[in-house]
mmCIF file of C-alpha atoms and ligand atoms in Angstrom:
data_model
loop_
_atom_site.group_PDB
_atom_site.id
_atom_site.type_symbol
_atom_site.label_atom_id
_atom_site.label_comp_id
_atom_site.label_asym_id
_atom_site.label_seq_id
_atom_site.Cartn_x
_atom_site.Cartn_y
_atom_site.Cartn_z
ATOM 1 C CA MET A 1 25.768 -54.369 98.948
ATOM 2 C CA THR A 2 23.322 -51.493 98.653
ATOM 3 C CA LYS A 3 20.446 -51.859 96.271
ATOM 4 C CA PRO A 4 20.757 -49.871 93.039
ATOM 5 C CA LEU A 5 18.250 -47.131 92.315
ATOM 6 C CA ILE A 6 16.483 -47.501 88.972
ATOM 7 C CA SER A 7 14.710 -44.424 87.591
ATOM 8 C CA ILE A 8 11.678 -45.161 85.462
ATOM 9 C CA VAL A 9 10.673 -42.425 83.027
ATOM 10 C CA VAL A 10 7.081 -42.389 81.789
ATOM 11 C CA PRO A 11 5.837 -39.718 79.344
ATOM 12 C CA MET A 12 2.142 -38.932 79.646
ATOM 13 C CA TYR A 13 -0.057 -37.019 77.266
ATOM 14 C CA ASN A 14 -3.793 -37.128 77.921
ATOM 15 C CA GLU A 15 -3.503 -40.497 79.642
ATOM 16 C CA HIS A 16 -6.515 -40.135 81.935
ATOM 17 C CA ASP A 17 -7.542 -43.699 81.066
ATOM 18 C CA VAL A 18 -4.229 -45.347 81.825
ATOM 19 C CA ALA A 19 -2.279 -43.226 84.350
ATOM 20 C CA ARG A 20 -3.563 -44.974 87.477
ATOM 21 C CA GLU A 21 -3.300 -48.469 86.028
ATOM 22 C CA CYS A 22 0.207 -47.694 84.787
ATOM 23 C CA HIS A 23 1.213 -46.585 88.283
ATOM 24 C CA ARG A 24 -0.395 -49.670 89.818
ATOM 25 C CA ARG A 25 1.519 -52.035 87.523
ATOM 26 C CA LEU A 26 4.805 -50.196 88.042
ATOM 27 C CA THR A 27 4.529 -50.113 91.831
ATOM 28 C CA GLN A 28 3.465 -53.767 91.875
ATOM 29 C CA MET A 29 6.579 -54.626 89.890
ATOM 30 C CA LEU A 30 8.749 -52.543 92.263
ATOM 31 C CA GLU A 31 7.203 -54.225 95.301
ATOM 32 C CA ASP A 32 7.846 -57.663 93.822
ATOM 33 C CA HIS A 33 11.519 -56.839 93.341
ATOM 34 C CA ARG A 34 12.194 -54.669 96.361
ATOM 35 C CA GLU A 35 14.964 -57.044 97.414
ATOM 36 C CA THR A 36 16.969 -56.416 94.245
ATOM 37 C CA PHE A 37 16.485 -52.745 93.441
ATOM 38 C CA ALA A 38 14.749 -49.555 94.464
ATOM 39 C CA GLY A 39 12.715 -47.492 92.062
ATOM 40 C CA GLU A 40 12.050 -43.845 91.346
ATOM 41 C CA LEU A 41 9.065 -43.042 89.120
ATOM 42 C CA LEU A 42 9.361 -39.971 86.915
ATOM 43 C CA TYR A 43 6.058 -39.067 85.340
ATOM 44 C CA VAL A 44 6.389 -36.369 82.702
ATOM 45 C CA ASN A 45 3.118 -34.627 81.945
ATOM 46 C CA ASP A 46 3.514 -33.432 78.367
ATOM 47 C CA GLY A 47 0.995 -30.589 78.513
ATOM 48 C CA SER A 48 -2.071 -32.817 78.772
ATOM 49 C CA THR A 49 -5.397 -31.110 78.186
ATOM 50 C CA ASP A 50 -7.305 -33.614 80.331
ATOM 51 C CA ASP A 51 -6.843 -34.233 84.076
ATOM 52 C CA THR A 52 -3.715 -36.403 83.756
ATOM 53 C CA LEU A 53 -1.706 -33.853 85.745
ATOM 54 C CA ASP A 54 -4.169 -33.934 88.668
ATOM 55 C CA ILE A 55 -3.994 -37.717 88.739
ATOM 56 C CA LEU A 56 -0.198 -37.591 88.742
ATOM 57 C CA LYS A 57 -0.144 -35.028 91.554
ATOM 58 C CA GLU A 58 -2.442 -37.262 93.545
ATOM 59 C CA LEU A 59 -0.083 -40.209 92.982
ATOM 60 C CA ALA A 60 2.892 -38.095 94.038
ATOM 61 C CA ALA A 61 1.096 -37.110 97.236
ATOM 62 C CA THR A 62 0.503 -40.722 98.229
ATOM 63 C CA ASP A 63 3.687 -42.382 96.987
ATOM 64 C CA GLU A 64 7.094 -40.945 97.748
ATOM 65 C CA ARG A 65 8.709 -42.801 94.867
ATOM 66 C CA VAL A 66 6.811 -40.571 92.441
ATOM 67 C CA ARG A 67 8.202 -37.392 90.923
ATOM 68 C CA VAL A 68 6.119 -35.387 88.498
ATOM 69 C CA ILE A 69 7.476 -33.029 85.875
ATOM 70 C CA GLY A 70 4.793 -30.765 84.444
ATOM 71 C CA PHE A 71 5.575 -29.212 81.056
ATOM 72 C CA ALA A 72 4.174 -25.782 80.279
ATOM 73 C CA ARG A 73 2.713 -27.134 77.009
ATOM 74 C CA ASN A 74 2.829 -30.168 74.750
ATOM 75 C CA PHE A 75 6.361 -30.775 73.481
ATOM 76 C CA GLY A 76 6.016 -34.279 72.108
ATOM 77 C CA HIS A 77 6.959 -37.749 73.269
ATOM 78 C CA GLN A 78 10.672 -37.600 72.508
ATOM 79 C CA ILE A 79 11.157 -34.354 74.415
ATOM 80 C CA ALA A 80 9.086 -35.604 77.356
ATOM 81 C CA VAL A 81 11.273 -38.698 77.638
ATOM 82 C CA THR A 82 14.359 -36.480 77.359
ATOM 83 C CA ALA A 83 13.232 -34.335 80.304
ATOM 84 C CA GLY A 84 12.647 -37.445 82.410
ATOM 85 C CA ILE A 85 16.128 -38.745 81.619
ATOM 86 C CA HIS A 86 17.634 -35.350 82.459
ATOM 87 C CA LYS A 87 15.994 -35.400 85.887
ATOM 88 C CA ALA A 88 16.642 -39.041 86.711
ATOM 89 C CA ARG A 89 18.860 -39.788 89.706
ATOM 90 C CA GLY A 90 19.150 -43.551 89.379
ATOM 91 C CA GLU A 91 22.205 -45.618 88.543
ATOM 92 C CA ALA A 92 20.229 -46.858 85.558
ATOM 93 C CA VAL A 93 17.287 -45.265 83.767
ATOM 94 C CA ALA A 94 14.394 -47.129 82.180
ATOM 95 C CA VAL A 95 12.023 -45.553 79.654
ATOM 96 C CA ILE A 96 8.541 -46.941 79.169
ATOM 97 C CA ASP A 97 5.280 -45.749 77.575
ATOM 98 C CA ALA A 98 2.325 -45.075 79.833
ATOM 99 C CA ASP A 99 -0.161 -47.148 77.868
ATOM 100 C CA LEU A 100 1.281 -50.502 79.039
ATOM 101 C CA GLN A 101 2.092 -51.627 75.514
ATOM 102 C CA ASP A 102 5.515 -52.330 76.942
ATOM 103 C CA PRO A 103 4.948 -54.544 80.002
ATOM 104 C CA PRO A 104 6.511 -53.024 83.182
ATOM 105 C CA GLU A 105 7.108 -56.571 84.458
ATOM 106 C CA LEU A 106 9.969 -56.879 81.969
ATOM 107 C CA ILE A 107 12.019 -54.118 83.589
ATOM 108 C CA PRO A 108 13.503 -56.475 86.255
ATOM 109 C CA GLN A 109 14.787 -58.730 83.462
ATOM 110 C CA MET A 110 16.412 -55.702 81.866
ATOM 111 C CA VAL A 111 17.953 -54.879 85.230
ATOM 112 C CA VAL A 112 19.463 -58.368 85.354
ATOM 113 C CA LYS A 113 21.086 -57.840 81.942
ATOM 114 C CA TRP A 114 22.347 -54.446 83.096
ATOM 115 C CA GLN A 115 23.879 -56.062 86.168
ATOM 116 C CA GLU A 116 25.564 -58.576 83.880
ATOM 117 C CA GLY A 117 27.434 -55.640 82.382
ATOM 118 C CA TRP A 118 25.365 -54.332 79.462
ATOM 119 C CA HIS A 119 25.146 -50.543 79.248
ATOM 120 C CA VAL A 120 21.972 -50.422 77.182
ATOM 121 C CA VAL A 121 19.250 -53.043 77.107
ATOM 122 C CA TYR A 122 16.731 -52.090 74.429
ATOM 123 C CA GLY A 123 13.390 -53.735 73.849
ATOM 124 C CA GLN A 124 12.977 -55.281 70.422
ATOM 125 C CA ARG A 125 9.487 -56.237 69.285
ATOM 126 C CA GLU A 126 9.114 -59.809 68.334
ATOM 127 C CA GLN A 127 5.415 -59.383 67.901
ATOM 128 C CA ARG A 128 2.990 -56.528 68.081
ATOM 129 C CA ALA A 129 -0.549 -57.029 69.220
ATOM 130 C CA GLY A 130 -3.450 -54.818 68.265
ATOM 131 C CA GLU A 131 -1.762 -52.512 65.775
ATOM 132 C CA THR A 132 -3.310 -51.658 62.433
ATOM 133 C CA TRP A 133 -1.756 -53.339 59.369
ATOM 134 C CA PHE A 134 -0.943 -49.851 58.149
ATOM 135 C CA LYS A 135 1.173 -49.127 61.227
ATOM 136 C CA LEU A 136 2.866 -52.520 61.017
ATOM 137 C CA VAL A 137 3.768 -52.138 57.342
ATOM 138 C CA THR A 138 4.931 -48.527 57.614
ATOM 139 C CA ALA A 139 6.953 -49.209 60.763
ATOM 140 C CA LYS A 140 8.674 -52.209 59.173
ATOM 141 C CA GLY A 141 9.377 -50.305 55.977
ATOM 142 C CA PHE A 142 10.704 -47.347 57.899
ATOM 143 C CA TYR A 143 13.261 -49.343 59.870
ATOM 144 C CA ARG A 144 14.483 -51.064 56.730
ATOM 145 C CA ILE A 145 14.905 -47.753 54.868
ATOM 146 C CA LEU A 146 16.514 -46.095 57.878
ATOM 147 C CA ASN A 147 19.088 -48.824 58.117
ATOM 148 C CA ARG A 148 20.093 -48.472 54.497
ATOM 149 C CA LEU A 149 20.586 -44.754 54.919
ATOM 150 C CA THR A 150 22.380 -44.292 58.205
ATOM 151 C CA GLN A 151 26.003 -44.743 59.117
ATOM 152 C CA VAL A 152 25.138 -45.684 62.702
ATOM 153 C CA ALA A 153 23.437 -49.071 62.948
ATOM 154 C CA ILE A 154 20.016 -48.447 64.478
ATOM 155 C CA PRO A 155 18.480 -51.774 65.493
ATOM 156 C CA MET A 156 15.281 -52.824 63.701
ATOM 157 C CA ASP A 157 11.881 -52.784 65.360
ATOM 158 C CA THR A 158 12.953 -51.067 68.522
ATOM 159 C CA GLY A 159 11.094 -48.317 70.306
ATOM 160 C CA ASP A 160 12.091 -46.270 73.284
ATOM 161 C CA PHE A 161 11.416 -49.047 75.814
ATOM 162 C CA ARG A 162 14.905 -49.562 77.233
ATOM 163 C CA LEU A 163 17.236 -49.420 80.199
ATOM 164 C CA MET A 164 20.376 -47.289 80.150
ATOM 165 C CA ASP A 165 23.368 -47.199 82.416
ATOM 166 C CA ARG A 166 24.330 -43.924 84.155
ATOM 167 C CA GLN A 167 27.429 -43.642 81.936
ATOM 168 C CA VAL A 168 25.249 -43.634 78.824
ATOM 169 C CA VAL A 169 22.807 -41.220 80.452
ATOM 170 C CA GLU A 170 25.603 -38.750 81.160
ATOM 171 C CA VAL A 171 26.618 -38.765 77.485
ATOM 172 C CA PHE A 172 22.971 -38.412 76.487
ATOM 173 C CA LYS A 173 22.644 -35.339 78.701
ATOM 174 C CA ASN A 174 25.396 -33.701 76.651
ATOM 175 C CA MET A 175 23.464 -34.115 73.397
ATOM 176 C CA PRO A 176 21.472 -30.885 73.092
ATOM 177 C CA GLU A 177 19.933 -31.412 69.632
ATOM 178 C CA HIS A 178 16.383 -30.240 69.115
ATOM 179 C CA ASN A 179 15.249 -32.717 66.513
ATOM 180 C CA ARG A 180 15.460 -35.769 68.656
ATOM 181 C CA PHE A 181 15.245 -39.356 67.544
ATOM 182 C CA LEU A 182 16.141 -41.021 70.810
ATOM 183 C CA ARG A 183 16.666 -44.597 69.668
ATOM 184 C CA GLY A 184 19.132 -43.323 67.062
ATOM 185 C CA MET A 185 20.873 -41.067 69.564
ATOM 186 C CA VAL A 186 21.351 -43.947 71.987
ATOM 187 C CA SER A 187 22.736 -46.158 69.198
ATOM 188 C CA TRP A 188 25.104 -43.346 68.302
ATOM 189 C CA ILE A 189 26.429 -43.213 71.880
ATOM 190 C CA GLY A 190 27.746 -46.761 71.651
ATOM 191 C CA PHE A 191 28.973 -48.787 74.674
ATOM 192 C CA ARG A 192 27.791 -52.360 75.111
ATOM 193 C CA GLN A 193 24.206 -52.635 73.879
ATOM 194 C CA THR A 194 21.979 -55.648 73.705
ATOM 195 C CA ALA A 195 18.463 -56.432 72.499
ATOM 196 C CA PHE A 196 15.720 -57.770 74.665
ATOM 197 C CA LEU A 197 13.019 -59.559 72.675
ATOM 198 C CA TYR A 198 9.449 -59.066 73.808
ATOM 199 C CA ARG A 199 5.882 -59.043 72.671
ATOM 200 C CA ARG A 200 4.352 -55.593 72.395
ATOM 201 C CA GLU A 201 0.874 -55.605 73.872
ATOM 202 C CA GLU A 202 -2.203 -53.673 72.935
ATOM 203 C CA ARG A 203 -2.755 -50.241 74.381
ATOM 204 C CA PHE A 204 -4.434 -50.671 77.778
ATOM 205 C CA ALA A 205 -7.019 -47.957 77.124
ATOM 206 C CA GLY A 206 -7.489 -44.717 75.218
ATOM 207 C CA GLU A 207 -6.219 -43.883 71.772
ATOM 208 C CA SER A 208 -2.794 -43.598 70.228
ATOM 209 C CA LYS A 209 -1.357 -40.122 70.703
ATOM 210 C CA TYR A 210 0.777 -40.602 67.608
ATOM 211 C CA PRO A 211 -1.263 -39.609 64.563
ATOM 212 C CA LEU A 212 0.195 -40.155 61.088
ATOM 213 C CA SER A 213 1.568 -36.606 60.983
ATOM 214 C CA LYS A 214 3.615 -37.110 64.164
ATOM 215 C CA MET A 215 4.811 -40.503 62.929
ATOM 216 C CA LEU A 216 5.997 -38.957 59.651
ATOM 217 C CA GLN A 217 7.730 -36.167 61.535
ATOM 218 C CA LEU A 218 9.570 -38.720 63.673
ATOM 219 C CA ALA A 219 10.545 -40.698 60.579
ATOM 220 C CA PHE A 220 11.910 -37.534 58.934
ATOM 221 C CA ASP A 221 13.821 -36.643 62.069
ATOM 222 C CA GLY A 222 15.269 -40.134 62.143
ATOM 223 C CA ILE A 223 16.453 -40.025 58.553
ATOM 224 C CA LEU A 224 17.619 -36.418 58.405
ATOM 225 C CA SER A 225 19.464 -36.438 61.722
ATOM 226 C CA PHE A 226 21.259 -39.661 60.986
ATOM 227 C CA SER A 227 21.961 -39.536 57.277
ATOM 228 C CA HIS A 228 23.521 -37.166 54.770
ATOM 229 C CA LYS A 229 22.503 -39.342 51.880
ATOM 230 C CA PRO A 230 19.524 -37.215 50.755
ATOM 231 C CA VAL A 231 22.043 -34.477 49.898
ATOM 232 C CA TYR A 232 24.018 -36.909 47.732
ATOM 233 C CA TRP A 233 20.785 -37.920 45.992
ATOM 234 C CA ILE A 234 20.443 -34.333 44.815
ATOM 235 C CA ARG A 235 23.876 -34.533 43.213
ATOM 236 C CA GLN A 236 23.032 -37.848 41.540
ATOM 237 C CA ALA A 237 19.728 -36.485 40.275
ATOM 238 C CA GLY A 238 21.567 -33.442 38.956
ATOM 239 C CA LEU A 239 24.016 -35.643 37.047
ATOM 240 C CA VAL A 240 21.245 -37.739 35.512
ATOM 241 C CA VAL A 241 19.133 -34.774 34.474
ATOM 242 C CA THR A 242 22.037 -32.848 32.926
ATOM 243 C CA GLY A 243 23.128 -36.033 31.143
ATOM 244 C CA VAL A 244 19.693 -36.473 29.592
ATOM 245 C CA ALA A 245 19.522 -32.782 28.678
ATOM 246 C CA LYS A 246 22.889 -32.940 26.883
ATOM 247 C CA VAL A 247 21.854 -35.938 24.798
ATOM 248 C CA LEU A 248 18.576 -34.262 23.848
ATOM 249 C CA LEU A 249 20.383 -31.085 22.880
ATOM 250 C CA LEU A 250 22.717 -33.051 20.639
ATOM 251 C CA VAL A 251 19.803 -34.847 18.997
ATOM 252 C CA TRP A 252 18.037 -31.538 18.435
ATOM 253 C CA VAL A 253 21.098 -29.922 16.829
ATOM 254 C CA ILE A 254 21.612 -32.904 14.538
ATOM 255 C CA ALA A 255 17.940 -32.890 13.540
ATOM 256 C CA TRP A 256 18.082 -29.138 12.880
ATOM 257 C CA LEU A 257 21.199 -29.498 10.711
ATOM 258 C CA ALA A 258 19.467 -32.291 8.820
ATOM 259 C CA GLY A 259 16.653 -29.855 8.047
ATOM 260 C CA GLY A 260 13.899 -31.093 10.411
ATOM 261 C CA ASP A 261 11.256 -28.627 11.577
ATOM 262 C CA GLY A 262 12.146 -29.120 15.241
ATOM 263 C CA HIS A 263 8.521 -29.258 16.390
ATOM 264 C CA LEU A 264 8.879 -32.643 18.086
ATOM 265 C CA PHE A 265 11.951 -31.471 19.902
ATOM 266 C CA TYR A 266 10.238 -28.299 20.952
ATOM 267 C CA THR A 267 7.515 -30.222 22.846
ATOM 268 C CA GLY A 268 10.112 -32.687 24.114
ATOM 269 C CA GLY A 269 12.138 -29.777 25.434
ATOM 270 C CA GLN A 270 9.107 -28.445 27.238
ATOM 271 C CA SER A 271 8.516 -31.709 29.109
ATOM 272 C CA LEU A 272 12.200 -31.797 29.940
ATOM 273 C CA LEU A 273 11.888 -28.337 31.460
ATOM 274 C CA GLY A 274 8.945 -29.550 33.517
ATOM 275 C CA VAL A 275 10.971 -32.454 34.874
ATOM 276 C CA LEU A 276 13.895 -30.168 35.574
ATOM 277 C CA LEU A 277 11.706 -27.804 37.518
ATOM 278 C CA GLY A 278 10.252 -30.680 39.536
ATOM 279 C CA VAL A 279 13.662 -32.113 40.366
ATOM 280 C CA ASN A 280 14.843 -28.638 41.312
ATOM 281 C CA LEU A 281 11.990 -28.037 43.715
ATOM 282 C CA LEU A 282 12.468 -31.460 45.258
ATOM 283 C CA ALA A 283 16.145 -30.723 45.757
ATOM 284 C CA LEU A 284 15.299 -27.385 47.325
ATOM 285 C CA GLY A 285 12.825 -29.149 49.595
ATOM 286 C CA ILE A 286 15.453 -31.590 50.817
ATOM 287 C CA LEU A 287 17.944 -28.801 51.421
ATOM 288 C CA GLY A 288 15.189 -26.847 53.160
ATOM 289 C CA GLU A 289 14.613 -29.731 55.564
ATOM 290 C CA TYR A 290 18.248 -29.599 56.617
ATOM 291 C CA LEU A 291 18.128 -25.811 56.738
ATOM 292 C CA VAL A 292 15.179 -25.573 59.132
ATOM 293 C CA ARG A 293 16.871 -28.116 61.332
ATOM 294 C CA ILE A 294 19.999 -25.985 61.419
ATOM 295 C CA TYR A 295 17.796 -23.012 62.276
ATOM 296 C CA ASP A 296 16.206 -24.976 65.122
ATOM 297 C CA GLU A 297 19.643 -25.714 66.500
ATOM 298 C CA VAL A 298 21.265 -22.293 66.182
ATOM 299 C CA ARG A 299 18.552 -20.507 68.140
ATOM 300 C CA ARG A 300 19.630 -22.586 71.106
ATOM 301 C CA ARG A 301 16.278 -22.446 72.818
ATOM 302 C CA PRO A 302 15.763 -24.753 75.762
ATOM 303 C CA LEU A 303 14.288 -28.108 74.757
ATOM 304 C CA TYR A 304 11.257 -27.747 77.004
ATOM 305 C CA THR A 305 9.716 -25.478 79.616
ATOM 306 C CA ILE A 306 8.732 -26.864 82.995
ATOM 307 C CA GLN A 307 5.817 -25.171 84.724
ATOM 308 C CA GLU A 308 5.629 -27.230 87.897
ATOM 309 C CA GLU A 309 7.364 -30.118 89.621
ATOM 310 C CA TRP A 310 6.366 -32.427 92.456
ATOM 311 C CA PRO A 311 7.342 -32.906 95.133
ATOM 312 C CA GLU A 312 8.113 -29.213 95.142
ATOM 313 C CA ALA A 313 10.798 -29.601 97.794
ATOM 314 C CA ALA A 314 12.972 -31.271 95.186
ATOM 315 C CA ARG A 315 13.151 -27.980 93.361
ATOM 316 C CA ARG A 316 13.009 -25.388 96.141
ATOM 317 C CA PRO A 317 14.328 -25.698 99.655
ATOM 318 C CA GLY A 318 11.552 -25.275 102.201
ATOM 319 C CA PRO A 319 11.592 -22.118 104.396
ATOM 320 C CA ARG A 320 13.101 -23.953 107.373
ATOM 321 C CA GLU A 321 15.937 -25.333 105.247
ATOM 322 C CA TRP A 322 16.485 -21.890 103.789
ATOM 323 C CA GLU A 323 16.786 -20.343 107.245
ATOM 324 C CA ALA A 324 19.197 -23.029 108.298
ATOM 325 C CA ARG A 325 21.344 -22.379 105.263
ATOM 326 C CA ALA A 326 21.239 -18.607 105.527
ATOM 327 C CA PHE A 327 21.869 -18.298 109.228
ATOM 328 C CA GLY A 328 23.600 -21.490 110.145
ATOM 329 C CA GLU A 329 22.111 -24.290 112.190
ATOM 330 C CA GLY A 330 20.637 -23.211 115.550
ATOM 331 C CA GLU A 331 21.342 -19.492 115.115
ATOM 332 C CA GLU A 332 18.750 -16.941 116.236
ATOM 333 C CA LEU A 333 16.802 -15.286 113.460
ATOM 334 C CA PRO A 334 17.133 -11.483 113.468
HETATM 335 N N1 UDP B 401 3.104 -39.039 74.451
HETATM 336 C C1 UDP B 401 3.628 -37.842 74.921
HETATM 337 N N2 UDP B 401 3.483 -36.713 74.159
HETATM 338 C C2 UDP B 401 2.855 -36.719 72.947
HETATM 339 C C3 UDP B 401 2.352 -37.962 72.460
HETATM 340 C C4 UDP B 401 2.503 -39.096 73.233
HETATM 341 O O1 UDP B 401 4.205 -37.786 76.001
HETATM 342 O O2 UDP B 401 2.750 -35.666 72.325
HETATM 343 C C5 UDP B 401 3.262 -40.257 75.272
HETATM 344 C C6 UDP B 401 2.001 -41.047 75.523
HETATM 345 O O3 UDP B 401 1.305 -40.572 76.648
HETATM 346 C C7 UDP B 401 2.536 -42.446 75.706
HETATM 347 C C8 UDP B 401 3.752 -42.483 74.808
HETATM 348 O O4 UDP B 401 4.103 -41.126 74.572
HETATM 349 O O5 UDP B 401 2.956 -42.686 77.036
HETATM 350 C C9 UDP B 401 3.505 -43.209 73.497
HETATM 351 O O6 UDP B 401 2.369 -42.675 72.872
HETATM 352 P P1 UDP B 401 1.292 -43.604 72.163
HETATM 353 O O7 UDP B 401 1.073 -44.841 72.962
HETATM 354 O O8 UDP B 401 0.090 -42.778 71.908
HETATM 355 O O9 UDP B 401 2.031 -43.923 70.807
HETATM 356 P P2 UDP B 401 1.986 -45.308 69.972
HETATM 357 O O10 UDP B 401 2.268 -46.408 70.943
HETATM 358 O O11 UDP B 401 0.619 -45.380 69.410
HETATM 359 O O12 UDP B 401 3.049 -45.130 68.942
HETATM 360 MG MG1 MG B 402 1.321 -46.768 72.630
#
C-alpha cells in the first residue's frame, strides 16, 4: 500500500519568532512517522511586515516538502488557511497555527482516526495554557451563545486545528463566501466528524496576532453567517415596543377624557420616543450587518491575491518544459 500524502497548512503573519521552530517541530514529526505517511508543508505568508517570508523562502529552498504561498497583503487568518486548503494536494489536509499552541505531534493521532474512517477530526480544547482570563471567559461565552443561535451544531471550544478528508476539502473548495468562519463551514459540510481532545499550549514566542477587534469580527462573522435569529429579534422587539406604545396611548386617552393635564404623559411619551429611536437604530444596525455581507458577496472579488509562490516551478513550467511542450520531445528548435 502506498503511503498517503497529508498536506499541512500553516498560516503565518509576522511569525519571525516562531517560523523556524514551527518548521523544525513539523519536520521532526514527519520524520518520526515517515513509515505511515508523507507530508507536504504549505506555509501561507499572510502579508507579514517582518522577515517571515524570507525565512519561509529559505525553508523552501532547503526542504522539498515545503511550499510557500505569499499573499500580496494581509488578508487575515481565516483567508490564509483557506488559500492553503485550496492549494493542498494531499489525501487529507491538516490545519495548524504557526505558534505551536496546537502541538504538531498530535497530527499523527489525527491521521490514525482519519484512517479509521472519520472524515473530519477536529481538535477540541480540554485545557488552555497561558491565555488571559478575559480570552478564556469571552471564548467560552461566545461558543455557548453561538450554539444557541445556529441551526448547524458547531462544536464547543474548537479552533481550526483539524484534519479533513479530501472529500470534505472538495466541498469546502466550492464554498466561495467572503465572510469565512471556517469551523462553522466545516460543521456545515457534514460527513463523519469526531472530536480530538487536547491541551492547548502557550504560544511558543511572540504575541497574539488576534487583537480584540479581530476576535469580535470573527465572532460576528460566526453568528451572522450561521444564524438568521438576529433578524427575528428585530421583529420581536418591534412587537414589544408597539405593544407598550399602544397601552400608553390608551392610558393617555383615558387620562385626557378624565380631565388630567397630560403633563406626565407628555414626558412619558418623550422617553418612549427615545427608546423607539434606539430600538430602531439597533434594528437598522443588525440589518446593515447582513447588508454589508451581501455586498461583500455580490462583488465576487477573489478571496485573496497571491504575489509569489515557491517553489516557482509549481506555478510556471520551466523554459525547458515549455520547449518540450511547444515543440514536442526531441524536436529541433527553430
Ligand atoms: N495569522 C494570520 N493572519 C492574521 C493573524 C494571524 O495568518 O492576520 C496566523 C498567525 O500567524 C498564527 C495563527 O494565524 O499562525 C493564529 O494567530 P494567533 O496565534 O496570533 O492567534 P491566537 O492563538 O492568539 O488566537
Ligand atoms: Mg495562537
